[in-house]
CSV table of C-alpha atoms in Angstrom, one decimal:
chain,number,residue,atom,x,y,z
A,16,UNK,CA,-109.8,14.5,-47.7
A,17,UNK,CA,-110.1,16.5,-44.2
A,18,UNK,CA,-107.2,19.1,-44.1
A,19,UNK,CA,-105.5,18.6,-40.0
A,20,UNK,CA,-105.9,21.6,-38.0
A,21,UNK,CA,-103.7,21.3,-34.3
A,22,UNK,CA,-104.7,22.7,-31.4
A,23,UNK,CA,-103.8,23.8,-27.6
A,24,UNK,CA,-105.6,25.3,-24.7
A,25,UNK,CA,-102.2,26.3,-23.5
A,26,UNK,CA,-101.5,29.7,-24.5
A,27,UNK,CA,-97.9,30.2,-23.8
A,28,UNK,CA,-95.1,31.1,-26.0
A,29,UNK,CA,-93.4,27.7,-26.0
A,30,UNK,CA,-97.1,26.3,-27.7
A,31,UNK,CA,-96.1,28.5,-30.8
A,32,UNK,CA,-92.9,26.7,-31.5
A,33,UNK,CA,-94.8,23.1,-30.3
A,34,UNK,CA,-97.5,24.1,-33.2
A,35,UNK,CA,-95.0,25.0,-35.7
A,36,UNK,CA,-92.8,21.4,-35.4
A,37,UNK,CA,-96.1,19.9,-35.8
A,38,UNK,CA,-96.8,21.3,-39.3
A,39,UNK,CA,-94.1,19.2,-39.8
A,40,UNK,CA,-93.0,22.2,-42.2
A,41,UNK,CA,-89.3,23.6,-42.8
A,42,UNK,CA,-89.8,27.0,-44.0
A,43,UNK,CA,-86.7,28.2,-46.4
A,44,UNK,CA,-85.1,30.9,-45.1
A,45,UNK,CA,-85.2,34.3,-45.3
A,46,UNK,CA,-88.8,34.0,-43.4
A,47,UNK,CA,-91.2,36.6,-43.2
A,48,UNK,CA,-93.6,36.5,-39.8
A,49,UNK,CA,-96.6,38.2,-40.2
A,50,UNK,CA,-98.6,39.8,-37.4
A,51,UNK,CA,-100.4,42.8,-36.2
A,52,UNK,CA,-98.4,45.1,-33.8
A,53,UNK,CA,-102.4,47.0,-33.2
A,54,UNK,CA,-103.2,50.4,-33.7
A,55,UNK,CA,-102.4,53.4,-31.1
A,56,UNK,CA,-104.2,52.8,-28.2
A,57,UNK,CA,-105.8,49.4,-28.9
A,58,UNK,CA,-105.7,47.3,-25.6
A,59,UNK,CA,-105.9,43.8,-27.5
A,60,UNK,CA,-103.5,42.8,-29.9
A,61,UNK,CA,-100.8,40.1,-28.3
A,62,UNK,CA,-97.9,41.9,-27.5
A,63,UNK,CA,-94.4,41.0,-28.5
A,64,UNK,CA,-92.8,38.7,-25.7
A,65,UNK,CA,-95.5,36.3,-27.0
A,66,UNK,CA,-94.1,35.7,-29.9
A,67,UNK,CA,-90.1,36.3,-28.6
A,68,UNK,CA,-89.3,32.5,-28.5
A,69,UNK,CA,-91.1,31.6,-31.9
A,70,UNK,CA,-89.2,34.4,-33.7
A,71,UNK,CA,-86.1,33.6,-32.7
A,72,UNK,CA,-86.1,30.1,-33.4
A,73,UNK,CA,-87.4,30.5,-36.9
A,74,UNK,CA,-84.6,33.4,-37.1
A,75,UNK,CA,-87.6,35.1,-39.0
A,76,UNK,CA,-88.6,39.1,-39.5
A,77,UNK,CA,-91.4,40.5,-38.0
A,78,UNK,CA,-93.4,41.9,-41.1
A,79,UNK,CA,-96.3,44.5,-41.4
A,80,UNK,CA,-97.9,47.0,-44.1
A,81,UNK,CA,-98.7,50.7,-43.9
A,82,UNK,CA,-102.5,51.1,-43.6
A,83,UNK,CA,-105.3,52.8,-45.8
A,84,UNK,CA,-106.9,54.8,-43.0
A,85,UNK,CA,-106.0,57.5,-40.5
A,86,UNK,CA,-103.9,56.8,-37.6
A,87,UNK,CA,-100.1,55.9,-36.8
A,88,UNK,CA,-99.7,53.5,-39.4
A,89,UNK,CA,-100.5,54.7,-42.6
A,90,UNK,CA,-97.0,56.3,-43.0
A,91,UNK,CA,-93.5,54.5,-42.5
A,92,UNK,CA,-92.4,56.9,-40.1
A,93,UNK,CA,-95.0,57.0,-38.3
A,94,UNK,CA,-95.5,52.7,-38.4
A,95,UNK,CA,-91.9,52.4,-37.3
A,96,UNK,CA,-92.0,54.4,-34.2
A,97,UNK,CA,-95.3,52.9,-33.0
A,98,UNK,CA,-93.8,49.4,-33.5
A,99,UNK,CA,-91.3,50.9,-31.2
A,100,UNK,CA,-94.2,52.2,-28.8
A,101,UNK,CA,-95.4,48.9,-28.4
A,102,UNK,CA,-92.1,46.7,-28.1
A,103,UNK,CA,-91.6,45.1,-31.3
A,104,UNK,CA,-87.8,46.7,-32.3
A,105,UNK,CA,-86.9,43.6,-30.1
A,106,UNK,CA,-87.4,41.7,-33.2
A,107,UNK,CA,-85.7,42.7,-36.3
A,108,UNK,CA,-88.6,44.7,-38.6
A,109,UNK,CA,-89.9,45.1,-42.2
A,110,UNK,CA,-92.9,47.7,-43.3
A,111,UNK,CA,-92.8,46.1,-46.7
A,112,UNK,CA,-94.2,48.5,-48.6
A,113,UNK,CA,-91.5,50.9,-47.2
A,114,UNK,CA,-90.4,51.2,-50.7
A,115,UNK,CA,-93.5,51.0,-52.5
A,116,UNK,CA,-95.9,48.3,-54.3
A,117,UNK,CA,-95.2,44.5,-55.6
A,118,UNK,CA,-98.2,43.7,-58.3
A,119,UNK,CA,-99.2,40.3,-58.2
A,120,UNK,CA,-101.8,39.1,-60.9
A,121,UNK,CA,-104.8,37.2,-60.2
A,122,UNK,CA,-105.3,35.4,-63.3
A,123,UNK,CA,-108.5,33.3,-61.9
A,124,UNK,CA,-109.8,36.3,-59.6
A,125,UNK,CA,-113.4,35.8,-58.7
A,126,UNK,CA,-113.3,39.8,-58.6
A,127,UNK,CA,-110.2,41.2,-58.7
A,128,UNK,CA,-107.3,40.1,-61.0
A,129,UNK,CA,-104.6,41.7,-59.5
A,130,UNK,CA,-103.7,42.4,-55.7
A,131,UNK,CA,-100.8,45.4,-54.4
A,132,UNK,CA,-98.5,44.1,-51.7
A,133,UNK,CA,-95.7,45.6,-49.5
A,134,UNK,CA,-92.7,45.3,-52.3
A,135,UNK,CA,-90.5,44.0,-49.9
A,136,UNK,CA,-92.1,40.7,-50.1
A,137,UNK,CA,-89.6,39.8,-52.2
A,138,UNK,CA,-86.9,39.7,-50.2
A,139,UNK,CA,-88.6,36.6,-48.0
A,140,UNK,CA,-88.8,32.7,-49.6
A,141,UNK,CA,-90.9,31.6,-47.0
A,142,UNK,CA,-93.6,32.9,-44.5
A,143,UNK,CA,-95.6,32.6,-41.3
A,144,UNK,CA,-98.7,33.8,-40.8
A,145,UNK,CA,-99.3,34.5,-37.3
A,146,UNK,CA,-102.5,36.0,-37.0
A,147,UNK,CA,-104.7,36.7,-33.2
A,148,UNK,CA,-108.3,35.5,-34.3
A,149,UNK,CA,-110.7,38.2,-33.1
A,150,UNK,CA,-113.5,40.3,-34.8
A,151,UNK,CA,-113.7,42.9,-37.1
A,152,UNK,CA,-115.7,46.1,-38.2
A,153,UNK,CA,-116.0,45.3,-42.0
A,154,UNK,CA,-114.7,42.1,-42.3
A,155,UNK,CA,-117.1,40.1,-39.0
A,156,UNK,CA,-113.6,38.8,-38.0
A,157,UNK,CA,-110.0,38.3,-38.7
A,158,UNK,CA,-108.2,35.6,-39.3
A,159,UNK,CA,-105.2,33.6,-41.6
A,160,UNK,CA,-107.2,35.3,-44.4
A,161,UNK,CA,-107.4,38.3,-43.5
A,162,UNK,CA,-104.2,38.3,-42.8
A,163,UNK,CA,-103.1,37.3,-46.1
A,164,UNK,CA,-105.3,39.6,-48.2
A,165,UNK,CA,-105.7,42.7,-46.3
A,166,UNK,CA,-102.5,42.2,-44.2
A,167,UNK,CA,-99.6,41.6,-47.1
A,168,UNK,CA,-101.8,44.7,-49.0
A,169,UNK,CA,-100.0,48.0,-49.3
A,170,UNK,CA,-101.8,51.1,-48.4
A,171,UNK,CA,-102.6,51.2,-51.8
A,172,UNK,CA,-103.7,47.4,-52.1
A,173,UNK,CA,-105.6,47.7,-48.9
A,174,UNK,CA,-107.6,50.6,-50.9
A,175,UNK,CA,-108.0,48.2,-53.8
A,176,UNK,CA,-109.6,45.1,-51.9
A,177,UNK,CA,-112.2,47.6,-50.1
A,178,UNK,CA,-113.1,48.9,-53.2
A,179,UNK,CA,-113.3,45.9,-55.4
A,180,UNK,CA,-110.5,46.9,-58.0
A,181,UNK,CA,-112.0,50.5,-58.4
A,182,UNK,CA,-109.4,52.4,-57.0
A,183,UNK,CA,-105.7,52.2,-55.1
A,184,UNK,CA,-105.9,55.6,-53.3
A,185,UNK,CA,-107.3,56.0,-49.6
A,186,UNK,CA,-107.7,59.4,-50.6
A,187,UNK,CA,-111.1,58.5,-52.9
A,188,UNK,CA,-111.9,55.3,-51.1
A,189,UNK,CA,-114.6,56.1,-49.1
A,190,UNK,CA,-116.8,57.2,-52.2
A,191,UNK,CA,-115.5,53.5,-53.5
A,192,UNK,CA,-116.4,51.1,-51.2
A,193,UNK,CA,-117.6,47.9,-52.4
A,194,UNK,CA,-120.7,45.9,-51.4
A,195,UNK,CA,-120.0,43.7,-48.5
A,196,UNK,CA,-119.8,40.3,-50.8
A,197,UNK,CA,-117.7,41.8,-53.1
A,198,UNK,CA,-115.1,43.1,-50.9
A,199,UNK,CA,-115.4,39.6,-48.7
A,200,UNK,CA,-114.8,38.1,-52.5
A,201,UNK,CA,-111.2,40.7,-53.3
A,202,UNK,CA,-110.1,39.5,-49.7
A,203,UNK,CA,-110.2,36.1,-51.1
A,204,UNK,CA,-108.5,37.0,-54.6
A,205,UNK,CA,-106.0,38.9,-52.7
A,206,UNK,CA,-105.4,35.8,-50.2
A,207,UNK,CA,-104.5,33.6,-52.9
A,208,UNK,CA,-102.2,35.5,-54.6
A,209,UNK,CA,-99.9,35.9,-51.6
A,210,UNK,CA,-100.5,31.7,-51.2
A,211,UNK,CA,-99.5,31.6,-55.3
A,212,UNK,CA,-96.3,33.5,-54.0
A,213,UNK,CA,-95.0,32.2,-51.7
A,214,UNK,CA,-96.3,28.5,-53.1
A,215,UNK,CA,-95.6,25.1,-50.2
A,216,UNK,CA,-93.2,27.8,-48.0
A,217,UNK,CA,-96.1,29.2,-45.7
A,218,UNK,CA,-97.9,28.3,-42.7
A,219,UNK,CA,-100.7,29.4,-40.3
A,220,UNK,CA,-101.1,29.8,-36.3
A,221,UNK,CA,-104.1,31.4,-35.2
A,222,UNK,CA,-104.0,32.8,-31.2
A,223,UNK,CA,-107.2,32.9,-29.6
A,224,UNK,CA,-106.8,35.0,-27.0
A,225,UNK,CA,-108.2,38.9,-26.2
A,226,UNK,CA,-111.5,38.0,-28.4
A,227,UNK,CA,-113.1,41.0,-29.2
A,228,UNK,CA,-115.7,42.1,-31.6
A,229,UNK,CA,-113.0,45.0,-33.1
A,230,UNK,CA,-110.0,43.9,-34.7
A,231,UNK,CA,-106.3,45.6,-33.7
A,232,UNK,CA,-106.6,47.8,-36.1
A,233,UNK,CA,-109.1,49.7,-33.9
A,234,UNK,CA,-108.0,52.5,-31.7
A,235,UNK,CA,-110.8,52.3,-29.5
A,236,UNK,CA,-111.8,48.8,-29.4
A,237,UNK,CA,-114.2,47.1,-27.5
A,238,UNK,CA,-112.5,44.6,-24.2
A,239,UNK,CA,-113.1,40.7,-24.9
A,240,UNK,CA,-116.5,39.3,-25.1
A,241,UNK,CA,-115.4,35.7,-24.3
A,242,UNK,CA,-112.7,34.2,-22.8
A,243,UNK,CA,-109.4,33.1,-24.6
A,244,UNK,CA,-109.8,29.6,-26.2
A,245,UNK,CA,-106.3,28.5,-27.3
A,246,UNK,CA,-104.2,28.0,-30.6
A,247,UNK,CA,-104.9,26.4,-33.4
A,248,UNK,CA,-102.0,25.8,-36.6
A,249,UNK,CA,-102.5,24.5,-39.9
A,250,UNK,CA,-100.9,24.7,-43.7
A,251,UNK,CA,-104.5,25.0,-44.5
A,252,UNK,CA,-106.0,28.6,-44.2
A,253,UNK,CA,-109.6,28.1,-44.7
A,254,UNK,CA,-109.9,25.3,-42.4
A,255,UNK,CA,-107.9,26.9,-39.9
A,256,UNK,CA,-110.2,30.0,-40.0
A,257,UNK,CA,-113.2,27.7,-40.2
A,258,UNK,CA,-111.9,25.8,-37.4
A,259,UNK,CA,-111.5,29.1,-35.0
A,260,UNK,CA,-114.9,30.2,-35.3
A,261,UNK,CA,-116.3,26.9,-34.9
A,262,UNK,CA,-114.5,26.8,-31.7
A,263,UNK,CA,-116.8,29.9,-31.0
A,264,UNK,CA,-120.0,29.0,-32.4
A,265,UNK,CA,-120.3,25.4,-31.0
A,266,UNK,CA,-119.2,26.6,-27.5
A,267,UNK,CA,-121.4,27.6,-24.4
A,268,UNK,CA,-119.1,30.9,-23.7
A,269,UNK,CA,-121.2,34.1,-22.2
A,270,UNK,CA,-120.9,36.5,-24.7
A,271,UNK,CA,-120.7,34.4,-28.1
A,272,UNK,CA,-123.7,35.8,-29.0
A,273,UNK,CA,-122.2,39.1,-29.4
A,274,UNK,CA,-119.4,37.9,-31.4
A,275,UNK,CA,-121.4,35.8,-33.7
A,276,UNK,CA,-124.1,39.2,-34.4
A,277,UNK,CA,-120.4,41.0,-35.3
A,278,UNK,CA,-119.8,38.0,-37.8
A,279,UNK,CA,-123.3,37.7,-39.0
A,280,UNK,CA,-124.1,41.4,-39.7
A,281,UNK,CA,-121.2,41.5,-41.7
A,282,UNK,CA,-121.6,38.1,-43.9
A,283,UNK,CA,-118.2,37.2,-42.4
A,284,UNK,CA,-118.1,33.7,-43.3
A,285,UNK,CA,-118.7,34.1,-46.8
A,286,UNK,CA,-114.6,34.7,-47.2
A,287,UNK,CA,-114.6,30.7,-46.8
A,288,UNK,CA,-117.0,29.8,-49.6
A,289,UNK,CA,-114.8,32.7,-51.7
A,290,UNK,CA,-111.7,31.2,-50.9
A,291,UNK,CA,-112.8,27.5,-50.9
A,292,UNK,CA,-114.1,28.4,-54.6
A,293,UNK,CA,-110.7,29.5,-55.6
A,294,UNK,CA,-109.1,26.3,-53.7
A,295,UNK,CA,-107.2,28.1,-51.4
A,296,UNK,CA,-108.4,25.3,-48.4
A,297,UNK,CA,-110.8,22.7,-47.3
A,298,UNK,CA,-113.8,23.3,-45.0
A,299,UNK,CA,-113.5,19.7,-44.1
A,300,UNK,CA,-111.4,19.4,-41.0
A,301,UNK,CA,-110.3,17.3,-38.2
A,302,UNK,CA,-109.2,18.9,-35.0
A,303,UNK,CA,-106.2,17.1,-33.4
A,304,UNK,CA,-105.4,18.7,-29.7
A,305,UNK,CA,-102.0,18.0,-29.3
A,306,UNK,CA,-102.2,18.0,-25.4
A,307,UNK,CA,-104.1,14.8,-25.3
């Protein structure tokens, strides 16, 4: 059976809150609401009044991780004041490995059979992940499962997925690296253990908008290549990812082709097969726009 993936062309802060009644989906409350707040002096990630309207109805927590890399998130003290920077202590805030690492096994791992998330997960019985579709450097682009894997990962867990379960320091990581299928295949394994988690309490709203090649975790990322598409939601997360770069690929848009070389090079799409493997989603799809 086809999972349902919704979508608008209106990209406006009250689409959010449409998207989200549509899941027909009552998250338990405490909620975590994961995004990305961008690195320093990225120009693309959405900035906070977008989401204003959809936090506060969901009464939810804005939710990030530290990262594995240099730059003004890969301490708390640092993260906290650059969420500051770009607006978001108009929400309330959680860095959730603040206070160190939750383990989550991966029994059925297709690579790696455990995954290293921000400890204050626990503290949440429900989630959203609210993810900007775009491109990425290792990755080919970022989406709901990115956002689950390499997102909920602590700095340490982020270290972990890049190097296939060899090691969960950034300080040996670049000698660690995994091939590019493998570390598409840990994103995957570390997706599904956050899904396992949180079980039937998450969801999935994917913003097209500011598509770039480079993901917000880029300081100096490259502008747009094609113009802003819509917003798409789903309690599916492959299909929803599947869904947003089919948008792309079956489009006419100037600068696809650029977009599509950045997923390509990288194998991008091979996270889908990973994670329809471990049955995190469907690739079958129907696409309802909910402004017809």
């Amino acid at each position: 059976m086809k999972s349902i993936v919704y979508f608008t062309k209106k990209i406006e802060p009250e689409s959010l809150i449409k998207l989200y009644q549509k899941l027909n989906v009552n998250l338990e409350p405490k909620i975590a609401i994961k995004v990305h707040t961008g690195e320093e002096g990225n120009q693309n990630y959405i900035k906070p009044d977008f989401y204003k309207d959809l936090v506060n109805y969901l009464d939810g927590v804005v939710v990030e991780c530290n990262t594995a890399y240099g730059g003004e998130r890969n301490e708390t003290s640092k993260h906290l004041k650059l969420l500051e920077r770009h607006g978001f202590n108009i929400f309330e805030t959680d860095i959730l490995d603040s206070t160190g690492d939750l383990e989550l096994e991966i029994p059925n791992g297709l690579v790696i059979k455990k995954n290293y998330v921000g400890k204050n997960i626990e503290k949440y019985n429900s989630c959203l992940v609210l993810s900007h579709f775009k491109g990425h450097p290792m990755g080919g682009y970022g989406g709901a499962l990115k956002q689950l894997s390499i997102g909920f990962a602590s700095s340490n867990g982020k270290s972990y997925i890049h190097s296939a379960g060899k090691v969960k320091s950034q300080d040996v990581l670049c000698d660690n690296i995994a091939s590019q299928d493998k570390f598409l295949e840990s994103m995957a394994d570390a997706a599904s253990s956050v899904i396992n988690y949180f079980k039937d309490n998450i969801v999935y709203i994917s913003i097209m908008k500011n598509i770039s090649v480079d993901c917000d975790c880029c300081s100096v990322a490259e502008d747009p290549c094609i113009p802003d598409i819509g917003i798409l939601a789903s309690t599916d997360p492959v299909a929803l990812d599947k869904a947003c770069l089919d948008l792309i690929y079956n489009s006419n848009f100037q600068g696809k082709e650029h977009f599509i070389e950045r997923v390509e090079t990288r194998n991008g799409k091979h996270i889908l097969d990973a994670a329809s493997k471990l049955n995190l989603g469907n690739l079958e799809y129907e696409l309802i726009d909910i402004d017809d």
